[in-house]
Structure formats: C-alpha cells, structure tokens
C-alpha positions as a Python dict, from the first residue, in 0.01 Angstrom:
ca = {
    (1, 'M'): (0, 0, 0),
    (2, 'K'): (-84, 364, -74),
    (3, 'K'): (171, 363, -354),
    (4, 'R'): (7, 58, -516),
    (5, 'I'): (-337, 217, -498),
    (6, 'F'): (-197, 539, -646),
    (7, 'N'): (-30, 346, -932),
    (8, 'L'): (-349, 153, -998),
    (9, 'L'): (-559, 471, -1008),
    (10, 'L'): (-303, 640, -1232),
    (11, 'A'): (-309, 344, -1473),
    (12, 'V'): (-690, 349, -1484),
    (13, 'M'): (-699, 724, -1553),
    (14, 'V'): (-438, 702, -1830),
    (15, 'T'): (-619, 410, -1993),
    (16, 'A'): (-953, 591, -1973),
    (17, 'G'): (-796, 904, -2123),
    (18, 'L'): (-650, 708, -2413),
    (19, 'Q'): (-984, 539, -2478),
    (20, 'A'): (-1160, 878, -2479),
    (21, 'Q'): (-910, 1011, -2734),
    (22, 'K'): (-963, 706, -2952),
    (23, 'S'): (-1341, 741, -2955),
    (24, 'A'): (-1318, 1113, -3038),
    (25, 'S'): (-1115, 1047, -3353),
    (26, 'A'): (-1249, 987, -3702),
    (27, 'P'): (-1470, 685, -3763),
    (28, 'V'): (-1291, 362, -3835),
    (29, 'L'): (-1337, 213, -4179),
    (30, 'A'): (-1493, -125, -4099),
    (31, 'Y'): (-1567, -283, -4436),
    (32, 'D'): (-1383, -593, -4317),
    (33, 'E'): (-1662, -624, -4059),
    (34, 'N'): (-1934, -590, -4324),
    (35, 'R'): (-2004, -226, -4229),
    (36, 'S'): (-1984, 88, -4436),
    (37, 'L'): (-1977, 455, -4343),
    (38, 'T'): (-2305, 636, -4288),
    (39, 'W'): (-2338, 984, -4439),
    (40, 'E'): (-2266, 1141, -4100),
    (41, 'E'): (-1960, 921, -4045),
    (42, 'A'): (-1826, 994, -4394),
    (43, 'I'): (-1852, 1371, -4347),
    (44, 'R'): (-1695, 1345, -4001),
    (45, 'F'): (-1412, 1137, -4153),
    (46, 'Y'): (-1339, 1402, -4418),
    (47, 'K'): (-1367, 1686, -4162),
    (48, 'D'): (-1105, 1508, -3954),
    (49, 'L'): (-872, 1483, -4256),
    (50, 'D'): (-933, 1852, -4330),
    (51, 'E'): (-829, 1944, -3976),
    (52, 'R'): (-518, 1723, -3977),
    (53, 'Y'): (-370, 1798, -4321),
    (54, 'E'): (-302, 2136, -4479),
    (55, 'E'): (-332, 1981, -4827),
    (56, 'A'): (-695, 1889, -4755),
    (57, 'T'): (-1007, 2107, -4769),
    (58, 'L'): (-1370, 2009, -4715),
    (59, 'L'): (-1612, 2251, -4881),
    (60, 'E'): (-1990, 2283, -4873),
    (61, 'M'): (-2106, 2339, -5229),
    (62, 'G'): (-2474, 2408, -5165),
    (63, 'M'): (-2786, 2247, -5026),
    (64, 'T'): (-2936, 1928, -5165),
    (65, 'D'): (-3299, 1823, -5192),
    (66, 'A'): (-3243, 1622, -4871),
    (67, 'G'): (-3181, 1945, -4679),
    (68, 'Q'): (-2813, 1863, -4620),
    (69, 'P'): (-2512, 2027, -4786),
    (70, 'L'): (-2332, 1862, -5076),
    (71, 'H'): (-1964, 1839, -4981),
    (72, 'L'): (-1653, 1846, -5196),
    (73, 'F'): (-1324, 1728, -5048),
    (74, 'I'): (-1015, 1863, -5225),
    (75, 'I'): (-661, 1733, -5192),
    (76, 'S'): (-398, 1963, -5343),
    (77, 'S'): (-24, 1974, -5274),
    (78, 'D'): (-32, 2351, -5222),
    (79, 'G'): (-363, 2357, -5034),
    (80, 'E'): (-541, 2533, -5322),
    (81, 'R'): (-916, 2497, -5290),
    (82, 'D'): (-1043, 2654, -5612),
    (83, 'P'): (-1064, 2407, -5904),
    (84, 'A'): (-1043, 2693, -6159),
    (85, 'V'): (-710, 2807, -6011),
    (86, 'M'): (-580, 2449, -6013),
    (87, 'H'): (-679, 2415, -6377),
    (88, 'N'): (-503, 2743, -6464),
    (89, 'Q'): (-190, 2610, -6291),
    (90, 'G'): (-192, 2324, -6540),
    (91, 'K'): (-284, 2059, -6287),
    (92, 'A'): (-516, 1777, -6381),
    (93, 'I'): (-815, 1739, -6150),
    (94, 'V'): (-934, 1388, -6073),
    (95, 'L'): (-1301, 1394, -5969),
    (96, 'I'): (-1438, 1099, -5771),
    (97, 'N'): (-1816, 1098, -5729),
    (98, 'N'): (-1942, 862, -5458),
    (99, 'G'): (-2280, 746, -5339),
    (100, 'I'): (-2475, 801, -5659),
    (101, 'H'): (-2653, 479, -5559),
    (102, 'P'): (-2614, 452, -5180),
    (103, 'G'): (-2722, 90, -5207),
    (104, 'E'): (-2371, 41, -5346),
    (105, 'P'): (-2162, 198, -5066),
    (106, 'E'): (-1826, 38, -5135),
    (107, 'G'): (-1695, 341, -5326),
    (108, 'I'): (-1770, 570, -5031),
    (109, 'D'): (-1544, 358, -4810),
    (110, 'A'): (-1279, 309, -5079),
    (111, 'S'): (-1250, 684, -5142),
    (112, 'A'): (-1221, 756, -4770),
    (113, 'R'): (-938, 502, -4745),
    (114, 'F'): (-773, 644, -5060),
    (115, 'A'): (-788, 1002, -4925),
    (116, 'A'): (-644, 898, -4588),
    (117, 'D'): (-365, 695, -4751),
    (118, 'L'): (-280, 972, -4997),
    (119, 'L'): (-261, 1238, -4727),
    (120, 'A'): (-55, 1012, -4499),
    (121, 'N'): (182, 954, -4794),
    (122, 'R'): (134, 579, -4778),
    (123, 'D'): (370, 411, -5024),
    (124, 'G'): (492, 755, -5136),
    (125, 'M'): (154, 844, -5289),
    (126, 'K'): (191, 1222, -5235),
    (127, 'K'): (429, 1241, -5530),
    (128, 'Y'): (125, 1218, -5759),
    (129, 'L'): (-4, 1549, -5623),
    (130, 'R'): (273, 1734, -5809),
    (131, 'N'): (78, 1706, -6135),
    (132, 'C'): (-280, 1664, -6020),
    (133, 'S'): (-529, 1742, -5749),
    (134, 'V'): (-805, 1514, -5627),
    (135, 'A'): (-1165, 1625, -5571),
    (136, 'I'): (-1398, 1380, -5395),
    (137, 'I'): (-1773, 1410, -5355),
    (138, 'P'): (-1812, 1196, -5039),
    (139, 'V'): (-2183, 1118, -5096),
    (140, 'Y'): (-2383, 1248, -5392),
    (141, 'N'): (-2728, 1099, -5320),
    (142, 'I'): (-2758, 1216, -4961),
    (143, 'G'): (-3131, 1144, -4931),
    (144, 'G'): (-3073, 783, -5027),
    (145, 'A'): (-2774, 755, -4794),
    (146, 'L'): (-2978, 882, -4501),
    (147, 'A'): (-3246, 617, -4563),
    (148, 'R'): (-3029, 323, -4455),
    (149, 'S'): (-3178, -17, -4391),
    (150, 'R'): (-3087, -382, -4368),
    (151, 'Y'): (-3374, -451, -4608),
    (152, 'W'): (-3262, -258, -4920),
    (153, 'R'): (-3112, -490, -5181),
    (154, 'I'): (-3130, -791, -4951),
    (155, 'N'): (-2979, -1031, -5205),
    (156, 'Q'): (-2682, -806, -5280),
    (157, 'N'): (-2341, -896, -5144),
    (158, 'G'): (-2216, -605, -4936),
    (159, 'P'): (-2246, -432, -4601),
    (160, 'D'): (-2528, -521, -4363),
    (161, 'E'): (-2691, -178, -4406),
    (162, 'K'): (-2717, 11, -4732),
    (163, 'G'): (-2879, 332, -4846),
    (164, 'A'): (-3184, 351, -5071),
    (165, 'R'): (-3160, 419, -5442),
    (166, 'R'): (-3404, 707, -5465),
    (167, 'N'): (-3289, 880, -5779),
    (168, 'S'): (-3428, 655, -6051),
    (169, 'R'): (-3794, 575, -5993),
    (170, 'F'): (-3701, 387, -5674),
    (171, 'L'): (-3551, 99, -5874),
}
C-alpha cells in the first residue's frame, strides 16, 4: 500500500514538473486557434530563441515613441551580430519588418515560425545561412501593438484581437 502511494505521489510530482517546464517555455504560436502573438509574447519568443541558439541574437536598437525598445533579431551562421560586418563578409542581409500595421498581425506570427524553423534546421533550411543572414524586426509599431482590442478592424478576417493602426492618421 505504501509503495502504491509513493508511486502515485512520484507520478504526480513528475507530471507537475513537466507541466511547469512547459509553461516556462516560449509562447506557442496559436494562429490555428485564431490568436496571434502580443508584443510581449513576440519579444519573449525571440529571447527564447536567442538563449537556445548561438546563431541567434536579439538586440535592442533604441527606444520608440511608445517607451519600449525597438528590437532586431539577427540570425547568422557564425553568430555575427553587426550588419556592417556581415555586409563586408559578402553576405546578403534579408530584412523582415513586422507589425508596421499591428491590425495585420499575421506577419509577426509567420516570422516567428520562420525564425524557429530556420534555427531548428527544419527541412535543411540552415544551408541558406551560408550566403545570407536574416534580420527580423519583431514589431515595428509597438504603440499600436500594445493597444490590442477585439474591436479594431472588426470586419477583417484574422485573429480575435489585433493591434491599432496608429501611424497613419488612425486610419
């Protein structure tokens, strides 16, 4: 009887530990569930990739008018983080700018998936890093991304919540 109770308690503790590890990991991309990453989730996602892969670097490039830093995520086969050095090495630099209009968040999610797949070498994608590096701005219009609501662009097909387009006369 004591052995059964011990085994049951051990199983509960192991399961709880695994669940805690899962929740501490990077946010899950849930566009299949009509959700998209918030600004905080996107930055946390890229920070997680930066910590897990030596080819990845997340930089803060300066403060925005929203009072939050503008981030640049760089993927380079040799871990180089300076675009000028990459250019001098003869590598092409592919720049992906996301979240210009946070009411159109699909690119934010697609770039996060692309970065994760590239770094994990899904379908042998890392071979492309021999000749180029990738630079991703996770969210450009941070103020608009922070002002999420179910009521922005209500007739637009897309995630349940979207950011506000606040960079063109609120159109």
